[in-house]
PDB file of C-alpha atoms in Angstrom:
ATOM      1  CA  MET A   1     245.044  37.822 170.772  1.00 38.00           C
ATOM      2  CA  THR A   2     244.532  34.066 170.653  1.00 36.00           C
ATOM      3  CA  ASP A   3     241.637  32.239 172.255  1.00 40.00           C
ATOM      4  CA  GLU A   4     242.364  30.220 175.345  1.00 41.00           C
ATOM      5  CA  PRO A   5     242.107  26.449 174.871  1.00 41.00           C
ATOM      6  CA  THR A   6     238.744  25.000 175.813  1.00 44.00           C
ATOM      7  CA  ASP A   7     238.640  22.136 178.287  1.00 48.00           C
ATOM      8  CA  THR A   8     236.074  19.609 177.056  1.00 49.00           C
ATOM      9  CA  SER A   9     237.024  16.796 179.425  1.00 51.00           C
ATOM     10  CA  PRO A  10     234.313  15.720 181.887  1.00 55.00           C
ATOM     11  CA  GLY A  11     234.294  17.323 185.278  1.00 54.00           C
ATOM     12  CA  PRO A  12     234.593  15.400 188.534  1.00 56.00           C
ATOM     13  CA  GLU A  13     231.939  12.743 189.089  1.00 63.00           C
ATOM     14  CA  ASN A  14     229.846  13.310 192.197  1.00 68.00           C
ATOM     15  CA  ALA A  15     228.612  10.571 194.519  1.00 70.00           C
ATOM     16  CA  GLU A  16     225.111  10.396 193.009  1.00 72.00           C
ATOM     17  CA  ASP A  17     226.514  10.115 189.489  1.00 76.00           C
ATOM     18  CA  ARG A  18     228.794   7.284 190.571  1.00 81.00           C
ATOM     19  CA  LYS A  19     225.829   5.430 192.049  1.00 81.00           C
ATOM     20  CA  THR A  20     223.776   6.038 188.905  1.00 82.00           C
ATOM     21  CA  ARG A  21     226.622   4.844 186.683  1.00 84.00           C
ATOM     22  CA  PHE A  22     226.902   1.634 188.703  1.00 86.00           C
ATOM     23  CA  THR A  23     223.135   1.119 188.416  1.00 85.00           C
ATOM     24  CA  VAL A  24     223.339   1.584 184.635  1.00 86.00           C
ATOM     25  CA  LEU A  25     226.271  -0.854 184.386  1.00 88.00           C
ATOM     26  CA  VAL A  26     224.339  -3.469 186.378  1.00 85.00           C
ATOM     27  CA  ALA A  27     221.375  -3.051 184.024  1.00 84.00           C
ATOM     28  CA  LEU A  28     223.644  -3.231 180.958  1.00 86.00           C
ATOM     29  CA  GLY A  29     225.305  -6.458 182.090  1.00 85.00           C
ATOM     30  CA  ALA A  30     221.951  -8.046 182.891  1.00 83.00           C
ATOM     31  CA  ASN A  31     220.392  -7.011 179.579  1.00 82.00           C
ATOM     32  CA  LEU A  32     223.291  -8.258 177.461  1.00 86.00           C
ATOM     33  CA  LEU A  33     223.188 -11.665 179.136  1.00 83.00           C
ATOM     34  CA  ILE A  34     219.416 -11.878 178.934  1.00 82.00           C
ATOM     35  CA  ALA A  35     219.243 -10.744 175.295  1.00 83.00           C
ATOM     36  CA  VAL A  36     221.483 -13.622 174.189  1.00 84.00           C
ATOM     37  CA  ALA A  37     219.582 -16.150 176.306  1.00 81.00           C
ATOM     38  CA  LYS A  38     216.182 -14.975 175.082  1.00 78.00           C
ATOM     39  CA  ALA A  39     217.228 -14.944 171.447  1.00 83.00           C
ATOM     40  CA  VAL A  40     218.652 -18.478 171.599  1.00 81.00           C
ATOM     41  CA  GLY A  41     215.692 -19.736 173.595  1.00 78.00           C
ATOM     42  CA  GLY A  42     213.182 -17.996 171.317  1.00 76.00           C
ATOM     43  CA  LEU A  43     214.705 -19.483 168.160  1.00 79.00           C
ATOM     44  CA  PHE A  44     214.916 -22.928 169.731  1.00 76.00           C
ATOM     45  CA  ALA A  45     211.356 -22.831 171.062  1.00 70.00           C
ATOM     46  CA  GLY A  46     209.888 -20.914 168.116  1.00 72.00           C
ATOM     47  CA  SER A  47     208.360 -18.460 170.576  1.00 71.00           C
ATOM     48  CA  PRO A  48     207.319 -15.012 169.259  1.00 72.00           C
ATOM     49  CA  ALA A  49     206.810 -13.702 172.802  1.00 67.00           C
ATOM     50  CA  LEU A  50     210.324 -14.798 173.764  1.00 71.00           C
ATOM     51  CA  LEU A  51     211.774 -13.207 170.617  1.00 74.00           C
ATOM     52  CA  SER A  52     209.893  -9.998 171.449  1.00 73.00           C
ATOM     53  CA  GLU A  53     211.494 -10.039 174.871  1.00 70.00           C
ATOM     54  CA  ALA A  54     214.906 -10.574 173.233  1.00 78.00           C
ATOM     55  CA  ALA A  55     214.346  -7.456 171.119  1.00 76.00           C
ATOM     56  CA  HIS A  56     213.319  -5.624 174.269  1.00 71.00           C
ATOM     57  CA  SER A  57     216.576  -6.616 175.990  1.00 78.00           C
ATOM     58  CA  VAL A  58     218.649  -5.573 172.963  1.00 80.00           C
ATOM     59  CA  ALA A  59     216.930  -2.173 172.975  1.00 77.00           C
ATOM     60  CA  ASP A  60     217.558  -1.820 176.701  1.00 78.00           C
ATOM     61  CA  SER A  61     221.248  -2.695 176.234  1.00 84.00           C
ATOM     62  CA  LEU A  62     221.658   0.003 173.590  1.00 83.00           C
ATOM     63  CA  ASN A  63     219.820   2.448 175.802  1.00 81.00           C
ATOM     64  CA  GLU A  64     222.205   1.769 178.669  1.00 85.00           C
ATOM     65  CA  VAL A  65     225.068   2.749 176.350  1.00 87.00           C
ATOM     66  CA  PHE A  66     223.214   6.008 175.610  1.00 84.00           C
ATOM     67  CA  LEU A  67     222.774   6.646 179.336  1.00 85.00           C
ATOM     68  CA  LEU A  68     226.449   6.040 180.069  1.00 87.00           C
ATOM     69  CA  ALA A  69     227.270   8.592 177.377  1.00 85.00           C
ATOM     70  CA  ALA A  70     224.821  11.011 179.003  1.00 83.00           C
ATOM     71  CA  LEU A  71     226.486  10.688 182.392  1.00 84.00           C
ATOM     72  CA  ARG A  72     229.914  11.399 180.930  1.00 83.00           C
ATOM     73  CA  ARG A  73     229.065  14.167 178.481  1.00 83.00           C
ATOM     74  CA  SER A  74     226.784  16.100 180.845  1.00 83.00           C
ATOM     75  CA  ARG A  75     229.720  16.707 183.212  1.00 82.00           C
ATOM     76  CA  ARG A  76     231.720  18.708 180.669  1.00 85.00           C
ATOM     77  CA  PRO A  77     232.424  22.245 181.917  1.00 83.00           C
ATOM     78  CA  ALA A  78     230.942  25.349 180.311  1.00 83.00           C
ATOM     79  CA  ASP A  79     232.763  26.907 177.374  1.00 84.00           C
ATOM     80  CA  ARG A  80     232.231  29.810 174.960  1.00 87.00           C
ATOM     81  CA  GLN A  81     229.939  27.824 172.723  1.00 86.00           C
ATOM     82  CA  HIS A  82     227.885  26.506 175.667  1.00 86.00           C
ATOM     83  CA  PRO A  83     228.160  29.131 178.421  1.00 84.00           C
ATOM     84  CA  PHE A  84     225.621  27.335 180.632  1.00 85.00           C
ATOM     85  CA  GLY A  85     227.404  23.993 180.395  1.00 84.00           C
ATOM     86  CA  TYR A  86     226.361  20.625 178.975  1.00 85.00           C
ATOM     87  CA  GLY A  87     223.868  19.539 181.635  1.00 85.00           C
ATOM     88  CA  LYS A  88     221.081  19.073 179.081  1.00 86.00           C
ATOM     89  CA  GLU A  89     223.099  16.315 177.394  1.00 86.00           C
ATOM     90  CA  ARG A  90     221.511  14.011 179.954  1.00 85.00           C
ATOM     91  CA  PHE A  91     218.046  14.947 178.708  1.00 87.00           C
ATOM     92  CA  PHE A  92     219.054  14.496 175.045  1.00 88.00           C
ATOM     93  CA  TRP A  93     220.456  10.989 175.505  1.00 85.00           C
ATOM     94  CA  SER A  94     217.426  10.029 177.578  1.00 85.00           C
ATOM     95  CA  LEU A  95     215.273  11.078 174.616  1.00 87.00           C
ATOM     96  CA  LEU A  96     217.336   8.816 172.339  1.00 85.00           C
ATOM     97  CA  ALA A  97     216.832   5.976 174.806  1.00 84.00           C
ATOM     98  CA  ALA A  98     213.060   6.493 174.608  1.00 85.00           C
ATOM     99  CA  VAL A  99     213.235   6.360 170.802  1.00 85.00           C
ATOM    100  CA  GLY A 100     215.249   3.135 171.077  1.00 81.00           C
ATOM    101  CA  ILE A 101     212.607   1.543 173.283  1.00 82.00           C
ATOM    102  CA  PHE A 102     209.902   2.512 170.781  1.00 82.00           C
ATOM    103  CA  VAL A 103     211.676   1.415 167.589  1.00 80.00           C
ATOM    104  CA  MET A 104     213.707  -1.626 168.673  1.00 77.00           C
ATOM    105  CA  GLY A 105     211.381  -2.884 171.383  1.00 77.00           C
ATOM    106  CA  GLY A 106     207.813  -1.894 170.625  1.00 81.00           C
ATOM    107  CA  CYS A 107     207.867  -2.114 166.840  1.00 82.00           C
ATOM    108  CA  PHE A 108     209.616  -5.512 166.804  1.00 78.00           C
ATOM    109  CA  SER A 109     207.085  -6.852 169.313  1.00 81.00           C
ATOM    110  CA  PHE A 110     204.245  -5.720 167.035  1.00 85.00           C
ATOM    111  CA  PHE A 111     205.967  -7.420 164.095  1.00 81.00           C
ATOM    112  CA  GLN A 112     206.298 -10.691 166.025  1.00 76.00           C
ATOM    113  CA  ALA A 113     202.643 -10.539 167.063  1.00 83.00           C
ATOM    114  CA  PHE A 114     201.488  -9.824 163.497  1.00 84.00           C
ATOM    115  CA  GLU A 115     203.576 -12.676 162.102  1.00 78.00           C
ATOM    116  CA  ALA A 116     202.227 -15.134 164.672  1.00 77.00           C
ATOM    117  CA  PHE A 117     198.604 -14.077 164.112  1.00 81.00           C
ATOM    118  CA  THR A 118     198.829 -14.296 160.305  1.00 81.00           C
ATOM    119  CA  GLN A 119     201.086 -17.314 159.821  1.00 70.00           C
ATOM    120  CA  GLY A 120     200.260 -19.345 162.907  1.00 63.00           C
ATOM    121  CA  GLY A 121     202.686 -21.951 164.165  1.00 56.00           C
ATOM    122  CA  ALA A 122     203.177 -25.507 165.274  1.00 53.00           C
ATOM    123  CA  GLU A 123     202.269 -26.840 168.695  1.00 56.00           C
ATOM    124  CA  GLU A 124     204.814 -26.031 171.382  1.00 57.00           C
ATOM    125  CA  SER A 125     207.297 -28.892 171.804  1.00 63.00           C
ATOM    126  CA  ALA A 126     208.152 -30.158 175.265  1.00 71.00           C
ATOM    127  CA  SER A 127     211.838 -29.304 174.860  1.00 70.00           C
ATOM    128  CA  GLY A 128     211.064 -25.855 173.509  1.00 70.00           C
ATOM    129  CA  PHE A 129     208.664 -25.229 176.371  1.00 76.00           C
ATOM    130  CA  VAL A 130     211.230 -26.203 178.993  1.00 81.00           C
ATOM    131  CA  VAL A 131     213.967 -24.108 177.368  1.00 78.00           C
ATOM    132  CA  GLY A 132     211.649 -21.114 177.107  1.00 78.00           C
ATOM    133  CA  LEU A 133     210.603 -21.268 180.752  1.00 83.00           C
ATOM    134  CA  ALA A 134     214.222 -21.735 181.867  1.00 84.00           C
ATOM    135  CA  VAL A 135     215.327 -18.667 179.914  1.00 82.00           C
ATOM    136  CA  LEU A 136     212.458 -16.610 181.293  1.00 82.00           C
ATOM    137  CA  GLY A 137     213.281 -17.750 184.817  1.00 87.00           C
ATOM    138  CA  VAL A 138     216.874 -16.589 184.458  1.00 84.00           C
ATOM    139  CA  ALA A 139     215.676 -13.351 182.877  1.00 83.00           C
ATOM    140  CA  PHE A 140     213.269 -12.719 185.745  1.00 88.00           C
ATOM    141  CA  LEU A 141     216.031 -13.110 188.325  1.00 89.00           C
ATOM    142  CA  ALA A 142     218.461 -10.878 186.408  1.00 85.00           C
ATOM    143  CA  GLU A 143     215.898  -8.185 185.635  1.00 83.00           C
ATOM    144  CA  GLY A 144     214.573  -8.328 189.179  1.00 88.00           C
ATOM    145  CA  THR A 145     218.079  -7.830 190.570  1.00 87.00           C
ATOM    146  CA  SER A 146     218.652  -4.824 188.309  1.00 86.00           C
ATOM    147  CA  LEU A 147     215.230  -3.398 189.250  1.00 88.00           C
ATOM    148  CA  ALA A 148     215.962  -3.841 192.954  1.00 88.00           C
ATOM    149  CA  ARG A 149     219.217  -1.922 192.523  1.00 86.00           C
ATOM    150  CA  ALA A 150     217.420   0.944 190.746  1.00 84.00           C
ATOM    151  CA  VAL A 151     214.635   1.087 193.354  1.00 86.00           C
ATOM    152  CA  HIS A 152     217.226   1.094 196.146  1.00 83.00           C
ATOM    153  CA  GLN A 153     218.990   4.099 194.620  1.00 80.00           C
ATOM    154  CA  VAL A 154     215.718   5.975 194.110  1.00 79.00           C
ATOM    155  CA  ARG A 155     214.824   5.543 197.779  1.00 79.00           C
ATOM    156  CA  LYS A 156     218.263   6.737 198.870  1.00 73.00           C
ATOM    157  CA  GLN A 157     218.213   9.873 196.738  1.00 67.00           C
ATOM    158  CA  PRO A 158     217.200  13.177 198.318  1.00 58.00           C
ATOM    159  CA  GLY A 159     214.093  14.950 197.095  1.00 53.00           C
ATOM    160  CA  ASP A 160     211.876  13.306 194.503  1.00 46.00           C
ATOM    161  CA  GLY A 161     214.626  10.962 193.267  1.00 40.00           C
ATOM    162  CA  ILE A 162     212.988   9.376 190.263  1.00 39.00           C
ATOM    163  CA  GLY A 163     211.541  12.643 189.019  1.00 46.00           C
ATOM    164  CA  SER A 164     214.824  14.532 189.010  1.00 64.00           C
ATOM    165  CA  ASP A 165     217.300  12.251 187.225  1.00 77.00           C
ATOM    166  CA  PRO A 166     216.270  11.223 183.688  1.00 81.00           C
ATOM    167  CA  THR A 167     218.991   8.558 183.575  1.00 81.00           C
ATOM    168  CA  LEU A 168     217.786   6.836 186.715  1.00 82.00           C
ATOM    169  CA  ARG A 169     214.169   7.241 185.645  1.00 83.00           C
ATOM    170  CA  THR A 170     214.916   5.525 182.329  1.00 84.00           C
ATOM    171  CA  VAL A 171     216.721   2.597 183.967  1.00 84.00           C
ATOM    172  CA  LEU A 172     213.904   2.135 186.474  1.00 87.00           C
ATOM    173  CA  ALA A 173     211.242   2.240 183.744  1.00 87.00           C
ATOM    174  CA  GLU A 174     213.180  -0.227 181.581  1.00 83.00           C
ATOM    175  CA  ASP A 175     213.712  -2.701 184.406  1.00 85.00           C
ATOM    176  CA  ALA A 176     210.118  -2.517 185.616  1.00 89.00           C
ATOM    177  CA  THR A 177     208.830  -2.992 182.069  1.00 88.00           C
ATOM    178  CA  ALA A 178     211.226  -5.907 181.544  1.00 84.00           C
ATOM    179  CA  VAL A 179     209.964  -7.710 184.657  1.00 89.00           C
ATOM    180  CA  VAL A 180     206.348  -7.273 183.542  1.00 91.00           C
ATOM    181  CA  GLY A 181     207.319  -8.384 180.021  1.00 87.00           C
ATOM    182  CA  VAL A 182     208.925 -11.570 181.319  1.00 86.00           C
ATOM    183  CA  VAL A 183     205.749 -12.419 183.232  1.00 90.00           C
ATOM    184  CA  LEU A 184     203.620 -11.795 180.114  1.00 90.00           C
ATOM    185  CA  ALA A 185     205.934 -13.887 177.932  1.00 85.00           C
ATOM    186  CA  ALA A 186     205.824 -16.736 180.449  1.00 87.00           C
ATOM    187  CA  ALA A 187     202.024 -16.597 180.550  1.00 90.00           C
ATOM    188  CA  GLY A 188     201.861 -16.703 176.745  1.00 87.00           C
ATOM    189  CA  LEU A 189     204.299 -19.610 176.648  1.00 83.00           C
ATOM    190  CA  VAL A 190     202.321 -21.639 179.197  1.00 87.00           C
ATOM    191  CA  LEU A 191     198.976 -20.973 177.487  1.00 87.00           C
ATOM    192  CA  HIS A 192     200.478 -21.882 174.101  1.00 82.00           C
ATOM    193  CA  ARG A 193     201.718 -25.177 175.530  1.00 82.00           C
ATOM    194  CA  THR A 194     198.414 -25.886 177.284  1.00 85.00           C
ATOM    195  CA  THR A 195     196.031 -25.057 174.425  1.00 84.00           C
ATOM    196  CA  GLY A 196     198.234 -25.608 171.385  1.00 80.00           C
ATOM    197  CA  HIS A 197     197.271 -22.173 170.042  1.00 82.00           C
ATOM    198  CA  ILE A 198     200.139 -19.786 169.278  1.00 80.00           C
ATOM    199  CA  GLU A 199     197.682 -16.891 169.403  1.00 85.00           C
ATOM    200  CA  TRP A 200     198.270 -16.755 173.156  1.00 87.00           C
ATOM    201  CA  GLU A 201     201.923 -15.966 172.618  1.00 82.00           C
ATOM    202  CA  ALA A 202     201.028 -13.534 169.842  1.00 86.00           C
ATOM    203  CA  THR A 203     198.711 -11.736 172.255  1.00 89.00           C
ATOM    204  CA  ALA A 204     201.448 -11.611 174.883  1.00 87.00           C
ATOM    205  CA  SER A 205     203.834 -10.166 172.300  1.00 85.00           C
ATOM    206  CA  LEU A 206     201.220  -7.569 171.320  1.00 89.00           C
ATOM    207  CA  ILE A 207     200.706  -6.519 174.954  1.00 91.00           C
ATOM    208  CA  ILE A 208     204.466  -6.264 175.446  1.00 86.00           C
ATOM    209  CA  GLY A 209     204.646  -4.008 172.384  1.00 87.00           C
ATOM    210  CA  VAL A 210     201.868  -1.739 173.678  1.00 90.00           C
ATOM    211  CA  LEU A 211     203.584  -1.541 177.075  1.00 90.00           C
ATOM    212  CA  LEU A 212     206.926  -0.614 175.497  1.00 86.00           C
ATOM    213  CA  VAL A 213     205.367   2.066 173.304  1.00 89.00           C
ATOM    214  CA  PHE A 214     203.596   3.559 176.334  1.00 90.00           C
ATOM    215  CA  VAL A 215     206.807   3.632 178.378  1.00 89.00           C
ATOM    216  CA  ALA A 216     208.727   5.120 175.433  1.00 88.00           C
ATOM    217  CA  TYR A 217     206.073   7.831 175.042  1.00 90.00           C
ATOM    218  CA  ARG A 218     206.185   8.794 178.721  1.00 89.00           C
ATOM    219  CA  LEU A 219     209.995   8.877 178.832  1.00 88.00           C
ATOM    220  CA  GLY A 220     210.194  10.772 175.538  1.00 88.00           C
ATOM    221  CA  ARG A 221     207.652  13.376 176.618  1.00 88.00           C
ATOM    222  CA  SER A 222     209.515  13.988 179.870  1.00 86.00           C
ATOM    223  CA  ALA A 223     212.867  14.332 178.061  1.00 86.00           C
ATOM    224  CA  ARG A 224     211.285  16.691 175.518  1.00 87.00           C
ATOM    225  CA  ASP A 225     209.891  18.927 178.267  1.00 85.00           C
ATOM    226  CA  GLN A 226     213.304  19.133 179.894  1.00 84.00           C
ATOM    227  CA  LEU A 227     215.084  19.841 176.608  1.00 85.00           C
ATOM    228  CA  ILE A 228     212.832  22.716 175.594  1.00 85.00           C
ATOM    229  CA  GLY A 229     213.141  24.418 178.982  1.00 81.00           C
ATOM    230  CA  GLU A 230     211.048  22.889 181.736  1.00 76.00           C
ATOM    231  CA  GLY A 231     210.606  24.902 184.910  1.00 77.00           C
ATOM    232  CA  ASP A 232     209.921  23.830 188.481  1.00 80.00           C
ATOM    233  CA  PRO A 233     206.619  25.220 189.856  1.00 85.00           C
ATOM    234  CA  ARG A 234     207.531  24.455 193.464  1.00 87.00           C
ATOM    235  CA  LEU A 235     210.943  26.091 193.158  1.00 88.00           C
ATOM    236  CA  HIS A 236     209.347  29.041 191.353  1.00 89.00           C
ATOM    237  CA  HIS A 237     206.909  29.533 194.228  1.00 90.00           C
ATOM    238  CA  ASP A 238     209.586  29.271 196.927  1.00 91.00           C
ATOM    239  CA  ILE A 239     212.012  31.670 195.246  1.00 92.00           C
ATOM    240  CA  HIS A 240     209.181  34.111 194.597  1.00 91.00           C
ATOM    241  CA  GLU A 241     208.342  34.049 198.304  1.00 91.00           C
ATOM    242  CA  LEU A 242     211.976  34.655 199.245  1.00 91.00           C
ATOM    243  CA  LEU A 243     212.229  37.621 196.887  1.00 91.00           C
ATOM    244  CA  ASP A 244     208.964  39.080 198.173  1.00 89.00           C
ATOM    245  CA  ALA A 245     210.317  38.828 201.722  1.00 88.00           C
ATOM    246  CA  GLN A 246     213.386  40.975 200.952  1.00 88.00           C
ATOM    247  CA  PRO A 247     212.997  44.456 202.508  1.00 87.00           C
ATOM    248  CA  GLU A 248     214.623  46.136 199.495  1.00 85.00           C
ATOM    249  CA  ILE A 249     212.188  44.578 196.980  1.00 86.00           C
ATOM    250  CA  GLU A 250     208.862  46.326 196.549  1.00 86.00           C
ATOM    251  CA  ALA A 251     207.475  43.935 193.921  1.00 88.00           C
ATOM    252  CA  VAL A 252     208.535  41.017 191.740  1.00 89.00           C
ATOM    253  CA  ALA A 253     207.630  41.875 188.150  1.00 88.00           C
ATOM    254  CA  ALA A 254     208.612  38.532 186.618  1.00 89.00           C
ATOM    255  CA  LEU A 255     210.398  35.336 187.608  1.00 91.00           C
ATOM    256  CA  HIS A 256     211.585  32.695 185.151  1.00 91.00           C
ATOM    257  CA  ILE A 257     213.200  29.385 186.079  1.00 89.00           C
ATOM    258  CA  MET A 258     214.677  26.746 183.776  1.00 89.00           C
ATOM    259  CA  ARG A 259     216.644  23.613 184.543  1.00 86.00           C
ATOM    260  CA  LEU A 260     220.009  23.527 182.808  1.00 86.00           C
ATOM    261  CA  GLY A 261     221.069  20.163 184.157  1.00 82.00           C
ATOM    262  CA  MET A 262     220.948  17.915 187.190  1.00 79.00           C
ATOM    263  CA  ASP A 263     222.638  20.430 189.487  1.00 80.00           C
ATOM    264  CA  SER A 264     222.202  23.675 187.566  1.00 85.00           C
ATOM    265  CA  THR A 265     219.175  25.968 187.307  1.00 88.00           C
ATOM    266  CA  LEU A 266     218.755  29.325 185.608  1.00 89.00           C
ATOM    267  CA  VAL A 267     216.865  31.957 187.636  1.00 91.00           C
ATOM    268  CA  ALA A 268     216.003  35.281 185.991  1.00 91.00           C
ATOM    269  CA  ALA A 269     213.989  37.853 187.944  1.00 91.00           C
ATOM    270  CA  ARG A 270     212.758  41.370 187.242  1.00 90.00           C
ATOM    271  CA  VAL A 271     212.236  43.245 190.487  1.00 88.00           C
ATOM    272  CA  ASP A 272     211.209  46.737 191.532  1.00 88.00           C
ATOM    273  CA  LEU A 273     213.205  48.030 194.486  1.00 83.00           C
ATOM    274  CA  VAL A 274     211.904  50.342 197.176  1.00 83.00           C
ATOM    275  CA  PRO A 275     212.459  54.082 196.554  1.00 81.00           C
ATOM    276  CA  GLY A 276     215.481  55.813 198.004  1.00 75.00           C
ATOM    277  CA  LEU A 277     218.208  53.273 197.252  1.00 73.00           C
ATOM    278  CA  GLU A 278     221.366  54.811 195.911  1.00 74.00           C
ATOM    279  CA  SER A 279     223.198  53.373 192.939  1.00 71.00           C
ATOM    280  CA  GLU A 280     226.015  52.108 195.142  1.00 72.00           C
ATOM    281  CA  GLN A 281     223.539  50.161 197.226  1.00 77.00           C
ATOM    282  CA  LEU A 282     221.972  48.431 194.218  1.00 80.00           C
ATOM    283  CA  GLU A 283     224.965  46.205 193.582  1.00 81.00           C
ATOM    284  CA  LEU A 284     225.279  45.268 197.253  1.00 84.00           C
ATOM    285  CA  VAL A 285     221.579  44.429 197.485  1.00 84.00           C
ATOM    286  CA  SER A 286     221.698  42.425 194.263  1.00 85.00           C
ATOM    287  CA  GLU A 287     224.675  40.357 195.417  1.00 87.00           C
ATOM    288  CA  ARG A 288     223.123  39.721 198.827  1.00 88.00           C
ATOM    289  CA  ILE A 289     219.885  38.475 197.256  1.00 88.00           C
ATOM    290  CA  LYS A 290     221.785  36.205 194.876  1.00 89.00           C
ATOM    291  CA  ARG A 291     223.779  34.742 197.762  1.00 90.00           C
ATOM    292  CA  ALA A 292     220.583  34.179 199.759  1.00 89.00           C
ATOM    293  CA  VAL A 293     218.957  32.277 196.883  1.00 90.00           C
ATOM    294  CA  HIS A 294     222.067  30.210 196.178  1.00 88.00           C
ATOM    295  CA  ALA A 295     222.564  29.390 199.863  1.00 90.00           C
ATOM    296  CA  ARG A 296     219.058  27.934 200.095  1.00 90.00           C
ATOM    297  CA  TRP A 297     219.012  26.335 196.641  1.00 89.00           C
ATOM    298  CA  PRO A 298     222.597  25.439 195.589  1.00 87.00           C
ATOM    299  CA  GLU A 299     221.357  24.272 192.193  1.00 84.00           C
ATOM    300  CA  ALA A 300     220.353  27.880 191.401  1.00 87.00           C
ATOM    301  CA  ASP A 301     223.870  28.644 190.205  1.00 87.00           C
ATOM    302  CA  GLN A 302     222.872  30.961 187.337  1.00 88.00           C
ATOM    303  CA  MET A 303     220.887  33.907 188.680  1.00 89.00           C
ATOM    304  CA  PHE A 304     220.190  37.236 187.004  1.00 90.00           C
ATOM    305  CA  LEU A 305     218.406  40.194 188.609  1.00 87.00           C
ATOM    306  CA  ASP A 306     217.006  42.969 186.448  1.00 86.00           C
ATOM    307  CA  VAL A 307     215.939  46.066 188.342  1.00 82.00           C
ATOM    308  CA  VAL A 308     212.908  47.746 186.783  1.00 79.00           C
ATOM    309  CA  GLU A 309     210.837  50.766 187.740  1.00 67.00           C
ATOM    310  CA  ALA A 310     207.342  50.091 188.968  1.00 51.00           C
ATOM    311  CA  PRO A 311     204.582  51.732 186.926  1.00 47.00           C
ATOM    312  CA  THR A 312     202.201  54.224 188.467  1.00 41.00           C
ATOM    313  CA  GLY A 313     199.113  52.800 190.109  1.00 44.00           C
ATOM    314  CA  GLU A 314     198.681  49.272 191.441  1.00 44.00           C
ATOM    315  CA  TRP A 315     201.502  46.908 190.573  1.00 43.00           C
ATOM    316  CA  ARG A 316     200.544  43.881 188.467  1.00 47.00           C
ATOM    317  CA  SER A 317     202.857  41.175 187.274  1.00 44.00           C
ATOM    318  CA  PRO A 318     202.846  40.144 183.571  1.00 45.00           C
ATOM    319  CA  ALA A 319     201.233  36.831 184.554  1.00 45.00           C
ATOM    320  CA  GLU A 320     198.404  38.621 186.362  1.00 46.00           C
ATOM    321  CA  THR A 321     197.940  40.971 183.397  1.00 46.00           C
ATOM    322  CA  ALA A 322     197.695  38.033 181.009  1.00 45.00           C
ATOM    323  CA  ARG A 323     195.128  36.255 183.179  1.00 44.00           C
ATOM    324  CA  THR A 324     192.834  39.287 183.376  1.00 47.00           C
ATOM    325  CA  SER A 325     193.160  40.475 179.778  1.00 47.00           C
TER     326      SER A 325
END
């Protein structure tokens, strides 16, 4: 018998994914334009802070490519090799984006700051100062527009919005950091021009680097938690309450929840049923409980119920046993 062919093409794109993809494309277009402008302006003005911002924009542009790949690849349907689907692709590519922010943005900013502190530089020329401020002004408008688009989508999303979608969270963090970075670079440029000391721009570059490393750490830690199997305490509590309320369930021995993707969650429960249920009733009860959970939480599309026999004496869940041992 031959294996059936596996369909690896992406599934249909839902409305939220289409909005997120548009937000990522807006950010990508803005970052590509800004990266070129900052690089040219930074070389012309001899500004380390402006060059740090150019590296930041290049890193953001590459990250947007990663996020577009995440949106496409995470929609692939489940197959034999990945029976729970490819939803965690979105978490993986978000982790790569965090690494990109750290390496290409933060580390280059530290290098620019170190070079400026150790080698110094000439006094800011009038033409270089004007070009630098003009580039930063354009960058502020472009980054601000992209940030406004991301914030608008977050507010329109149901639930916690920013906390649920790693792609949108990454875009929002990048845009917010970019706007703050532009302000810091402009401050360093003005102080350099006013005092004649390039150390002001070096300090601005150093602060930008620290900010980028912090953002990369927060995004990377979140993506790591999701990749290794992050649960949802609120969802855990609500499903536990629903199971406890079922007349056929005497006790919930264990409940485990893990996000498999944006719209997919694994729910595995071990329950003890009330005495007297016949074997034919077990399947009916199990299916009814699964339908009840899925009807209230559509994302709980992978649910497994394991019927266990309650031990003699007072029932205690494994979590309660662990806390008292």
